[in-house]
Every structure is written in C-alpha cells, then in structure tokens.
Amino acid sequence: MPVITEIEDLKRIYRRRVPKMFYDYAETGSWTEQTFQENTSDFKKLRLRQRIAVDMDNRSTATQMIGEDVAMPVALAPVGLTGMQSADGEIKAARAAEKFGVPFTLSTMSICSIEDVAAATTKPFWFQVYTLKDDDFMRRLFDRARDAGCSALVITVDLQVLGQRHKDLKNGLSAPPKLTVASIANMMTKIPWGLEMLRTKRRFFGNIVGHAKGVSDPSSLASWTAEAFDPSLDWARIAKLMEMWGGKVILKGILDVEDAKKAAELGADAIVVSNHGGRQLDGALSSIRMLGPIVDAVGDKVEVHFDSGIRSGQDVLKAVALGAKGTMIGRAYTYGLGAMGERGVTKTLEVIHKELDMSMALCGRRNITDVDRDILLVPDDFEGRWA
Ligand SMILES: Cc1cc2nc3c(=O)[nH]c(=O)nc-3n(C[C@H](O)[C@H](O)[C@H](O)COP(=O)(O)O)c2cc1C
C-alpha cells in the first residue's frame, strides 16, 4: 500500500489505473479550461491566520447540512459515470460516505441505479437531477428516489446545454467505452480495471437505460444531453420541479448574486455556489471568488453550500470561513475511487478531514461551527472589481 498523504497522491495512482477516456473526462474543464484552473489557483490567494496559545483539545468538525448530522461539512458531489472510474463506483463511494458520516449524492448520469445504491446502503443519500424535457420521466425518477428513501433532491441548474470539453469529443467518450483501436490499446494497459469491469453487469447509465424512451444512443453523454435536457428551463419550471418533489431541495450551480436571491425566494433548503467544476461556462469567475458576495446577499435566508476547486481540507476551511455551511467535492473523491475503489474514497475523506481538523486548530478554533471570516486573510482585490 503506497503512502498517501495528500489528494495529489491519489490522483497519480488514479491516472495509472483508469483508462485515459475516463481520466480525461474527470480531469478537464470546458473550452480553454480557464475557469477550471482558476477554481483551484484562486484558493491559493486566500491565506489562513495563524493563532497560538489557544486550547486545542477536544476538537470537532461535526456540524449539520440541511439539518442532517455530518462528520464534517463535506458531501460527495454528484459525478456522472462514476461506475466507469471503478466497477460499481457509485456503490463504493456511497458506502465510504456512509461509513465516514458524510452525504453521498447520486447523479442522474450514474452507472449504478438509484435502486442499486439504496440496496447497498443503509442511510438516505441525496439524488441529483438534471432538468429533462420529459415530465413523465422526471416524475418516475422522483418516485424512484422517494421509494429509495433519498433525503434531498439536488437540482442542477447550470447545465441546460453541455459545455464543450475537447478531450471528451476527441476520445469519443461513452459508457461503456466504444471499442476502437486507440481505446483497446489503452485499456490493455489497465488490466485490473478491466477485470473488475467484466465482473459487474453495471456498465450502462443505470437510471436511464430501460427507463427513458426515445433516446437514440444512451451510451453517449453528448447525444443524450442534446436530446433529453430541457434548454427552456426557467425559474417557473424550477419551482414546478420543487413542488413535484415536495421534500428538501438543494439548487446546485449558482454563481451570481441575483440568481442566489431568486433561489432563496423560491424557498430552496440550500444552494450550492458552483460553476460545475469549471465544466460549463469557461470564462466565468472561480466559484470561491463568488462565495463571499453570495453569502453576504442571501446567507441569512438560505443555507449556502460551495463546490468547485476543493482539493484539501484547507480549502474546505477557507470556504467555511467565507460563510459556506457545507461543501461538495467532485474530483477529489473521483481520484480516490479510481485509485483504490471504496478504500480510496475513504482515504480522500480521511486526508481532507485531517487537513481540515489540524488547520482549524492552527487557526485557533476547536469547532467547525465557530469558524468565521476572522481566520481568513483575503487580499483587497480578491473578489475583483468587474464592470
Ligand atoms: C467527472 C465529473 C462528472 C460530473 N457529473 C456531474 C453530474 O452528473 N451532475 C452534476 O450536477 N454535477 C456533475 N459534476 C459537477 C460536480 O457535481 C461538482 O460540481 C464539481 O465536480 C465540483 O468541482 P471539483 O471537481 O473541483 O470538486 C461533475 C463533475 C465531474 C468532475
């Protein structure tokens, strides 16, 4: 077992183990990848304030997200095709999250179905939906999520059309992978991944294949998105979906103060300040730059969560200091999953937890719920003056 001390270690192993098509799918942003890169580089511009001679005994990172107890304010974000990063990946990730005491979010675009994950876990998980044109299909999805005991619906509002990721087009991304000379040659170098994949029957989009009608090629993410997603999504439709669900709702993909105000008015239980990990609008500001202004505008009206760019516990701490009540990680756990399956996701959570806990202590705080803006050093121009 290699010594894993940071998320980057898991990423290196992940790259060796998983076919290029799926590594590239995760490790990319849209178009020039400016926003994808700034999501992480902007975190580095924020600094933490070292404090000393403060009692650091009996620390706790435990808190709540949408009223649910969590061991730390970190949820696993919805990540499509997780079951291609490692066989039965969604089940492995959900189990790791459950054991650690953090929420797991299942993507609409998962390989394991809602029912598969429910059967393999004992605690409720969150279910993420994209807004699709077909109301019947949405209704059935909601019923399935309700039957599976999902405790919250995450509605992703920043993907009516799919941001272009050059590598996915060049690699011909699909699930299961199409067999071409290049993909076969690459998979021949990923034998353990391939053997595990042969042993599972879950190799297709489990929530869609056999459930959605009229999809010409459900193995292709691009064609399914183009055909099924609802480009006319507006606030009225979001309100209708919230009503159709009837339970707790998290609106994910908000990057603008005006949109955050609207989401708060609709009565969402939480919003996620997010630019989809830099996978949608390239040229948008990094998510961490927008967190402060959004918390200032709506933090007293709706629970604000954050994602995009988190690669360490220090990043989680910075987001919490800026006012996030919870965070989500996407790639950080995908690296762990691809590297070592369930153990790797657990490792991701352990690394982030340790970094969060220790850094919080070194900032002179014992409880994550006491962390505030005071522990942060923010450069004057961090949010920038954009006209
Ligand atoms: C490979 C990959 C697949 C994703 N699939 C989905 C998805 O199916 N639904 C969704 O709402 N967000 C999806 N996202 C976005 C994540 O939920 C999350 O917003 C993003 O990963 C956060 O950025 P980070 O990867 O820097 O942590 C995906 C992200 C990645 C990296």
Short mmCIF file of C-alpha atoms and ligand atoms in Angstrom, two decimals:
data_model
loop_
_atom_site.label_atom_id
_atom_site.label_comp_id
_atom_site.label_asym_id
_atom_site.label_seq_id
_atom_site.Cartn_x
_atom_site.Cartn_y
_atom_site.Cartn_z
CA MET A 1 0.00 0.00 0.00
CA PRO A 2 1.63 3.28 -1.07
CA VAL A 3 1.88 6.07 1.48
CA ILE A 4 -0.92 8.51 0.75
CA THR A 5 -0.53 11.89 2.39
CA GLU A 6 -2.45 14.19 0.05
CA ILE A 7 -5.12 14.14 -2.65
CA GLU A 8 -2.44 14.57 -5.33
CA ASP A 9 -1.05 11.12 -4.40
CA LEU A 10 -4.43 9.56 -5.18
CA LYS A 11 -4.62 11.44 -8.46
CA ARG A 12 -1.27 9.98 -9.59
CA ILE A 13 -2.42 6.41 -8.89
CA TYR A 14 -5.81 7.13 -10.47
CA ARG A 15 -4.13 8.24 -13.67
CA ARG A 16 -2.18 4.98 -13.89
CA ARG A 17 -5.16 2.71 -13.22
CA VAL A 18 -8.07 4.13 -15.19
CA PRO A 19 -8.49 4.31 -19.00
CA LYS A 20 -7.48 7.65 -20.47
CA MET A 21 -11.03 8.35 -21.68
CA PHE A 22 -12.37 8.41 -18.11
CA TYR A 23 -9.37 10.13 -16.55
CA ASP A 24 -9.71 12.87 -19.18
CA TYR A 25 -13.47 13.07 -18.56
CA ALA A 26 -12.84 13.99 -14.93
CA GLU A 27 -9.64 15.96 -15.25
CA THR A 28 -10.82 18.56 -17.68
CA GLY A 29 -12.80 21.74 -17.89
CA SER A 30 -14.72 23.31 -20.76
CA TRP A 31 -13.02 25.03 -23.71
CA THR A 32 -9.77 26.78 -22.64
CA GLU A 33 -10.13 25.49 -19.06
CA GLN A 34 -9.53 28.96 -17.61
CA THR A 35 -12.34 28.66 -15.07
CA PHE A 36 -11.39 25.04 -14.25
CA GLN A 37 -7.84 26.15 -13.45
CA GLU A 38 -8.80 29.30 -11.56
CA ASN A 39 -11.12 27.29 -9.32
CA THR A 40 -8.01 25.82 -7.71
CA SER A 41 -5.49 28.64 -8.19
CA ASP A 42 -7.81 31.23 -6.58
CA PHE A 43 -7.96 29.16 -3.40
CA LYS A 44 -4.22 29.73 -3.06
CA LYS A 45 -4.74 33.51 -2.99
CA LEU A 46 -6.61 33.20 0.31
CA ARG A 47 -4.44 32.77 3.40
CA LEU A 48 -5.16 31.48 6.87
CA ARG A 49 -4.42 33.42 10.04
CA GLN A 50 -2.15 31.55 12.44
CA ARG A 51 -3.09 31.86 16.10
CA ILE A 52 -1.26 30.44 19.10
CA ALA A 53 -1.77 29.60 22.76
CA VAL A 54 -5.38 28.58 22.28
CA ASP A 55 -6.62 25.36 23.90
CA MET A 56 -6.89 22.88 21.02
CA ASP A 57 -8.16 19.89 22.96
CA ASN A 58 -11.47 18.20 22.10
CA ARG A 59 -11.88 19.47 18.59
CA SER A 60 -14.86 18.73 16.37
CA THR A 61 -15.56 19.11 12.70
CA ALA A 62 -19.10 17.80 13.14
CA THR A 63 -21.94 20.02 12.01
CA GLN A 64 -25.18 19.86 10.00
CA MET A 65 -26.01 20.24 6.33
CA ILE A 66 -29.73 20.83 5.58
CA GLY A 67 -30.49 19.62 9.08
CA GLU A 68 -28.60 16.32 8.70
CA ASP A 69 -25.71 15.49 11.01
CA VAL A 70 -22.39 15.29 9.18
CA ALA A 71 -18.92 14.33 10.47
CA MET A 72 -17.53 17.31 8.57
CA PRO A 73 -19.11 19.84 6.21
CA VAL A 74 -18.21 17.90 3.08
CA ALA A 75 -20.61 15.97 0.83
CA LEU A 76 -19.72 13.84 -2.17
CA ALA A 77 -20.91 15.81 -5.21
CA PRO A 78 -22.93 14.21 -7.99
CA VAL A 79 -20.45 12.87 -10.52
CA GLY A 80 -21.64 11.23 -13.72
CA LEU A 81 -20.15 7.92 -14.92
CA THR A 82 -18.63 7.17 -11.53
CA GLY A 83 -19.18 3.49 -12.23
CA MET A 84 -16.74 3.78 -15.13
CA GLN A 85 -13.94 5.09 -12.89
CA SER A 86 -14.17 1.86 -10.90
CA ALA A 87 -16.64 -1.01 -11.30
CA ASP A 88 -19.80 -0.30 -9.25
CA GLY A 89 -18.19 3.04 -8.34
CA GLU A 90 -21.36 4.71 -7.06
CA ILE A 91 -21.95 1.88 -4.60
CA LYS A 92 -18.35 2.04 -3.39
CA ALA A 93 -18.45 5.82 -2.97
CA ALA A 94 -21.84 5.74 -1.22
CA ARG A 95 -20.61 3.10 1.22
CA ALA A 96 -17.45 5.07 2.01
CA ALA A 97 -19.50 8.23 2.59
CA GLU A 98 -21.97 6.40 4.81
CA LYS A 99 -19.23 4.91 6.97
CA PHE A 100 -17.50 8.29 7.27
CA GLY A 101 -20.71 10.11 8.11
CA VAL A 102 -20.99 12.49 5.16
CA PRO A 103 -23.72 12.76 2.49
CA PHE A 104 -23.40 11.00 -0.85
CA THR A 105 -25.11 12.47 -3.90
CA LEU A 106 -26.07 10.14 -6.73
CA SER A 107 -26.02 11.70 -10.20
CA THR A 108 -28.79 11.17 -12.76
CA MET A 109 -25.93 10.17 -15.06
CA SER A 110 -24.70 7.39 -12.80
CA ILE A 111 -23.91 3.85 -13.86
CA CYS A 112 -25.37 2.20 -10.74
CA SER A 113 -29.07 2.97 -10.47
CA ILE A 114 -30.91 4.64 -7.57
CA GLU A 115 -32.16 1.16 -6.56
CA ASP A 116 -28.63 -0.35 -6.71
CA VAL A 117 -27.25 2.29 -4.33
CA ALA A 118 -30.26 2.07 -1.99
CA ALA A 119 -29.84 -1.71 -1.75
CA ALA A 120 -26.14 -1.36 -0.88
CA THR A 121 -26.51 1.33 1.81
CA THR A 122 -28.49 1.83 4.98
CA LYS A 123 -28.70 5.62 5.30
CA PRO A 124 -30.54 8.00 2.99
CA PHE A 125 -28.48 9.59 0.23
CA TRP A 126 -29.14 12.65 -1.91
CA PHE A 127 -30.29 12.35 -5.51
CA GLN A 128 -29.30 14.84 -8.20
CA VAL A 129 -31.43 15.57 -11.24
CA TYR A 130 -30.82 17.41 -14.42
CA THR A 131 -33.94 19.05 -15.72
CA LEU A 132 -35.21 16.99 -18.60
CA LYS A 133 -37.97 17.77 -21.06
CA ASP A 134 -39.91 14.58 -20.35
CA ASP A 135 -42.15 15.27 -17.34
CA ASP A 136 -43.24 11.64 -17.11
CA PHE A 137 -39.65 10.53 -16.87
CA MET A 138 -38.95 13.19 -14.21
CA ARG A 139 -41.98 12.07 -12.23
CA ARG A 140 -40.85 8.46 -12.35
CA LEU A 141 -37.32 9.49 -11.33
CA PHE A 142 -38.76 11.37 -8.34
CA ASP A 143 -40.90 8.38 -7.39
CA ARG A 144 -37.90 6.09 -7.60
CA ALA A 145 -35.80 8.47 -5.47
CA ARG A 146 -38.63 8.74 -2.92
CA ASP A 147 -39.04 4.95 -2.80
CA ALA A 148 -35.29 4.63 -2.26
CA GLY A 149 -35.59 6.96 0.73
CA CYS A 150 -33.48 9.82 -0.70
CA SER A 151 -33.49 12.65 1.84
CA ALA A 152 -32.90 15.54 -0.56
CA LEU A 153 -33.18 16.37 -4.22
CA VAL A 154 -30.27 18.26 -5.73
CA ILE A 155 -31.49 20.11 -8.82
CA THR A 156 -28.58 21.09 -11.05
CA VAL A 157 -29.44 24.40 -12.68
CA ASP A 158 -26.27 25.18 -14.62
CA LEU A 159 -26.45 22.54 -17.34
CA GLN A 160 -29.28 23.06 -19.80
CA VAL A 161 -26.70 22.76 -22.55
CA LEU A 162 -23.41 20.92 -22.18
CA GLY A 163 -20.17 22.94 -22.05
CA GLN A 164 -17.75 21.56 -24.63
CA ARG A 165 -14.85 19.55 -23.32
CA HIS A 166 -12.47 19.00 -26.20
CA LYS A 167 -10.96 15.80 -24.82
CA ASP A 168 -14.33 14.05 -24.50
CA LEU A 169 -15.04 14.65 -28.17
CA LYS A 170 -11.59 13.54 -29.23
CA ASN A 171 -11.74 10.42 -27.03
CA GLY A 172 -15.30 9.55 -28.16
CA LEU A 173 -16.43 9.34 -24.52
CA SER A 174 -19.19 6.80 -23.94
CA ALA A 175 -20.38 4.29 -21.33
CA PRO A 176 -19.46 1.54 -21.83
CA PRO A 177 -16.41 2.67 -23.84
CA LYS A 178 -16.67 2.12 -27.59
CA LEU A 179 -14.06 -0.30 -28.79
CA THR A 180 -11.67 1.47 -31.12
CA VAL A 181 -8.03 0.73 -31.83
CA ALA A 182 -6.98 3.58 -29.54
CA SER A 183 -9.36 2.70 -26.67
CA ILE A 184 -8.49 -1.02 -26.81
CA ALA A 185 -4.76 -0.25 -26.86
CA ASN A 186 -5.19 2.00 -23.83
CA MET A 187 -7.42 -0.46 -21.93
CA MET A 188 -4.83 -3.21 -22.44
CA THR A 189 -2.64 -1.23 -20.05
CA LYS A 190 -5.41 -1.09 -17.40
CA ILE A 191 -5.93 -4.81 -16.73
CA PRO A 192 -7.14 -4.66 -13.07
CA TRP A 193 -9.69 -2.00 -14.05
CA GLY A 194 -10.86 -4.15 -16.99
CA LEU A 195 -11.17 -7.36 -14.97
CA GLU A 196 -13.32 -5.65 -12.36
CA MET A 197 -15.45 -4.14 -15.10
CA LEU A 198 -16.00 -7.55 -16.68
CA ARG A 199 -17.21 -8.91 -13.35
CA THR A 200 -20.02 -6.37 -12.97
CA LYS A 201 -23.18 -6.10 -15.03
CA ARG A 202 -23.40 -2.37 -14.33
CA ARG A 203 -21.83 -0.76 -17.38
CA PHE A 204 -24.65 1.44 -18.71
CA PHE A 205 -26.42 4.55 -17.43
CA GLY A 206 -28.46 2.75 -14.78
CA ASN A 207 -31.06 5.47 -14.23
CA ILE A 208 -31.75 5.92 -17.91
CA VAL A 209 -31.33 2.76 -19.96
CA GLY A 210 -34.61 0.86 -19.74
CA HIS A 211 -36.38 3.86 -18.16
CA ALA A 212 -36.20 6.66 -20.75
CA LYS A 213 -37.98 6.50 -24.09
CA GLY A 214 -36.79 7.68 -27.47
CA VAL A 215 -33.11 8.07 -26.73
CA SER A 216 -31.20 7.09 -29.82
CA ASP A 217 -27.83 6.36 -28.21
CA PRO A 218 -27.99 6.34 -24.40
CA SER A 219 -24.32 5.31 -24.15
CA SER A 220 -23.29 8.75 -25.40
CA LEU A 221 -23.40 11.53 -22.86
CA ALA A 222 -23.35 14.20 -25.55
CA SER A 223 -26.26 12.85 -27.59
CA TRP A 224 -28.43 12.10 -24.53
CA THR A 225 -27.83 15.62 -23.21
CA ALA A 226 -28.66 17.22 -26.53
CA GLU A 227 -31.88 15.22 -26.92
CA ALA A 228 -33.26 14.95 -23.42
CA PHE A 229 -32.17 18.03 -21.46
CA ASP A 230 -34.55 20.94 -21.24
CA PRO A 231 -32.99 24.07 -22.74
CA SER A 232 -36.10 26.09 -21.84
CA LEU A 233 -35.57 25.64 -18.09
CA ASP A 234 -36.60 28.79 -16.24
CA TRP A 235 -37.48 29.75 -12.65
CA ALA A 236 -41.12 28.70 -13.10
CA ARG A 237 -40.01 25.23 -14.16
CA ILE A 238 -37.61 25.01 -11.22
CA ALA A 239 -40.50 25.94 -8.89
CA LYS A 240 -42.66 23.26 -10.52
CA LEU A 241 -39.98 20.61 -10.04
CA MET A 242 -39.56 21.62 -6.40
CA GLU A 243 -43.28 21.20 -5.94
CA MET A 244 -43.30 17.84 -7.76
CA TRP A 245 -40.61 16.57 -5.38
CA GLY A 246 -42.21 18.01 -2.25
CA GLY A 247 -39.20 17.37 0.00
CA LYS A 248 -35.88 19.07 0.71
CA VAL A 249 -34.29 20.73 -2.31
CA ILE A 250 -30.75 21.93 -2.97
CA LEU A 251 -30.26 24.12 -6.05
CA LYS A 252 -26.79 23.48 -7.42
CA GLY A 253 -24.89 25.67 -9.84
CA ILE A 254 -25.46 29.24 -8.68
CA LEU A 255 -22.69 31.75 -9.33
CA ASP A 256 -24.46 35.08 -9.35
CA VAL A 257 -25.92 37.22 -6.56
CA GLU A 258 -29.18 37.90 -8.44
CA ASP A 259 -29.69 34.18 -9.09
CA ALA A 260 -28.94 33.40 -5.46
CA LYS A 261 -31.62 35.88 -4.36
CA LYS A 262 -34.13 34.26 -6.70
CA ALA A 263 -33.26 30.78 -5.38
CA ALA A 264 -33.71 31.97 -1.80
CA GLU A 265 -37.09 33.48 -2.70
CA LEU A 266 -38.24 30.14 -4.15
CA GLY A 267 -37.63 28.56 -0.75
CA ALA A 268 -34.80 26.17 -1.58
CA ASP A 269 -33.35 24.49 1.52
CA ALA A 270 -29.83 25.19 0.28
CA ILE A 271 -27.98 26.49 -2.76
CA VAL A 272 -24.60 25.34 -3.99
CA VAL A 273 -22.34 28.13 -5.19
CA SER A 274 -20.73 26.27 -8.06
CA ASN A 275 -19.55 26.56 -11.64
CA HIS A 276 -19.78 22.81 -12.13
CA GLY A 277 -16.06 22.38 -11.50
CA GLY A 278 -15.24 24.64 -14.46
CA ARG A 279 -17.06 22.32 -16.85
CA GLN A 280 -19.75 24.71 -18.09
CA LEU A 281 -19.16 28.45 -18.75
CA ASP A 282 -15.46 28.89 -19.44
CA GLY A 283 -14.51 32.46 -18.56
CA ALA A 284 -16.82 32.56 -15.53
CA LEU A 285 -15.23 33.62 -12.25
CA SER A 286 -13.95 30.93 -9.97
CA SER A 287 -16.52 29.66 -7.52
CA ILE A 288 -14.51 30.70 -4.44
CA ARG A 289 -14.43 34.33 -5.62
CA MET A 290 -18.23 34.41 -5.79
CA LEU A 291 -18.83 32.75 -2.43
CA GLY A 292 -18.37 35.88 -0.25
CA PRO A 293 -20.72 38.15 -2.23
CA ILE A 294 -23.41 35.44 -2.36
CA VAL A 295 -23.17 34.71 1.37
CA ASP A 296 -23.45 38.46 2.06
CA ALA A 297 -26.57 38.69 -0.10
CA VAL A 298 -28.51 35.57 0.97
CA GLY A 299 -26.63 33.84 3.79
CA ASP A 300 -29.33 34.78 6.30
CA LYS A 301 -32.14 33.48 4.04
CA VAL A 302 -30.87 30.18 2.68
CA GLU A 303 -28.16 27.70 3.60
CA VAL A 304 -25.20 28.30 1.31
CA HIS A 305 -23.03 25.39 0.20
CA PHE A 306 -19.98 25.58 -2.01
CA ASP A 307 -18.12 23.49 -4.58
CA SER A 308 -15.59 23.70 -7.41
CA GLY A 309 -11.87 23.55 -6.76
CA ILE A 310 -11.63 21.84 -3.36
CA ARG A 311 -8.54 19.63 -3.21
CA SER A 312 -7.73 19.79 0.51
CA GLY A 313 -9.11 20.29 3.98
CA GLN A 314 -7.56 23.75 3.98
CA ASP A 315 -9.79 24.58 1.00
CA VAL A 316 -12.84 23.36 2.94
CA LEU A 317 -11.78 25.53 5.88
CA LYS A 318 -11.46 28.60 3.65
CA ALA A 319 -14.92 28.04 2.16
CA VAL A 320 -16.43 27.62 5.63
CA ALA A 321 -14.63 30.77 6.79
CA LEU A 322 -16.24 32.65 3.90
CA GLY A 323 -19.64 31.51 5.12
CA ALA A 324 -20.36 28.15 3.47
CA LYS A 325 -22.33 25.85 5.75
CA GLY A 326 -21.27 22.88 3.69
CA THR A 327 -19.12 21.95 0.73
CA MET A 328 -19.08 19.32 -2.00
CA ILE A 329 -16.13 17.55 -3.55
CA GLY A 330 -16.20 16.06 -7.03
CA ARG A 331 -12.78 15.28 -8.44
CA ALA A 332 -11.08 14.80 -5.08
CA TYR A 333 -13.12 11.67 -4.38
CA THR A 334 -13.12 10.54 -8.00
CA TYR A 335 -9.31 10.35 -7.80
CA GLY A 336 -9.59 8.20 -4.67
CA LEU A 337 -12.21 5.95 -6.24
CA GLY A 338 -10.23 5.40 -9.45
CA ALA A 339 -7.05 4.80 -7.46
CA MET A 340 -8.33 2.30 -4.90
CA GLY A 341 -12.10 1.87 -5.05
CA GLU A 342 -14.01 2.25 -1.77
CA ARG A 343 -10.77 2.38 0.23
CA GLY A 344 -9.62 5.27 -1.93
CA VAL A 345 -12.79 7.29 -1.30
CA THR A 346 -12.34 6.67 2.42
CA LYS A 347 -8.74 7.81 2.05
CA THR A 348 -9.88 11.02 0.34
CA LEU A 349 -12.23 11.73 3.22
CA GLU A 350 -9.56 10.92 5.82
CA VAL A 351 -6.99 13.18 4.16
CA ILE A 352 -9.44 16.07 3.89
CA HIS A 353 -10.68 15.56 7.44
CA LYS A 354 -7.18 15.55 8.89
CA GLU A 355 -6.17 18.66 6.98
CA LEU A 356 -9.37 20.42 7.99
CA ASP A 357 -9.09 19.47 11.65
CA MET A 358 -5.40 20.35 12.02
CA SER A 359 -5.62 23.61 10.09
CA MET A 360 -8.68 24.65 12.09
CA ALA A 361 -6.69 24.03 15.27
CA LEU A 362 -3.71 26.01 14.00
CA CYS A 363 -6.11 28.89 13.33
CA GLY A 364 -7.09 28.69 16.99
CA ARG A 365 -10.56 27.14 16.61
CA ARG A 366 -11.83 23.93 18.14
CA ASN A 367 -15.22 23.65 16.47
CA ILE A 368 -16.00 23.96 12.83
CA THR A 369 -19.20 25.74 13.81
CA ASP A 370 -17.07 28.54 15.35
CA VAL A 371 -15.05 29.12 12.19
CA ASP A 372 -15.72 32.51 10.65
CA ARG A 373 -14.20 35.14 8.40
CA ASP A 374 -11.82 36.16 11.19
CA ILE A 375 -9.48 33.21 10.50
CA LEU A 376 -9.00 34.26 6.89
CA LEU A 377 -6.68 36.75 5.21
CA VAL A 378 -8.27 37.93 1.98
CA PRO A 379 -6.39 40.19 -0.42
CA ASP A 380 -8.17 43.50 -1.14
CA ASP A 381 -8.75 42.68 -4.77
CA PHE A 382 -9.82 39.06 -4.25
CA GLU A 383 -13.36 39.47 -5.45
CA GLY A 384 -12.14 41.90 -8.08
CA ARG A 385 -13.92 44.93 -9.49
CA TRP A 386 -15.72 43.76 -12.56
CA ALA A 387 -17.92 46.13 -14.51
C1 LIG B 1 -16.34 13.85 -13.88
C2 LIG B 1 -17.40 14.80 -13.39
C3 LIG B 1 -18.73 14.49 -13.61
C4 LIG B 1 -19.72 15.33 -13.11
N1 LIG B 1 -21.04 14.98 -13.27
C5 LIG B 1 -22.00 15.74 -12.69
C6 LIG B 1 -23.35 15.33 -12.72
O1 LIG B 1 -23.67 14.27 -13.24
N2 LIG B 1 -24.26 16.14 -12.13
C7 LIG B 1 -23.93 17.33 -11.53
O2 LIG B 1 -24.79 18.03 -11.02
N3 LIG B 1 -22.65 17.71 -11.47
C8 LIG B 1 -21.67 16.95 -12.03
N4 LIG B 1 -20.38 17.34 -11.92
C9 LIG B 1 -20.03 18.54 -11.15
C10 LIG B 1 -19.81 18.18 -9.69
O3 LIG B 1 -21.02 17.84 -9.07
C11 LIG B 1 -19.18 19.33 -8.91
O4 LIG B 1 -19.94 20.50 -9.12
C12 LIG B 1 -17.74 19.58 -9.32
O5 LIG B 1 -17.06 18.38 -9.52
C13 LIG B 1 -17.04 20.40 -8.25
O6 LIG B 1 -15.75 20.70 -8.62
P1 LIG B 1 -14.46 19.85 -8.17
O7 LIG B 1 -14.43 18.66 -9.07
O8 LIG B 1 -13.35 20.79 -8.42
O9 LIG B 1 -14.66 19.47 -6.73
C14 LIG B 1 -19.36 16.51 -12.42
C15 LIG B 1 -18.02 16.79 -12.20
C16 LIG B 1 -17.04 15.95 -12.67
C17 LIG B 1 -15.60 16.26 -12.39
#
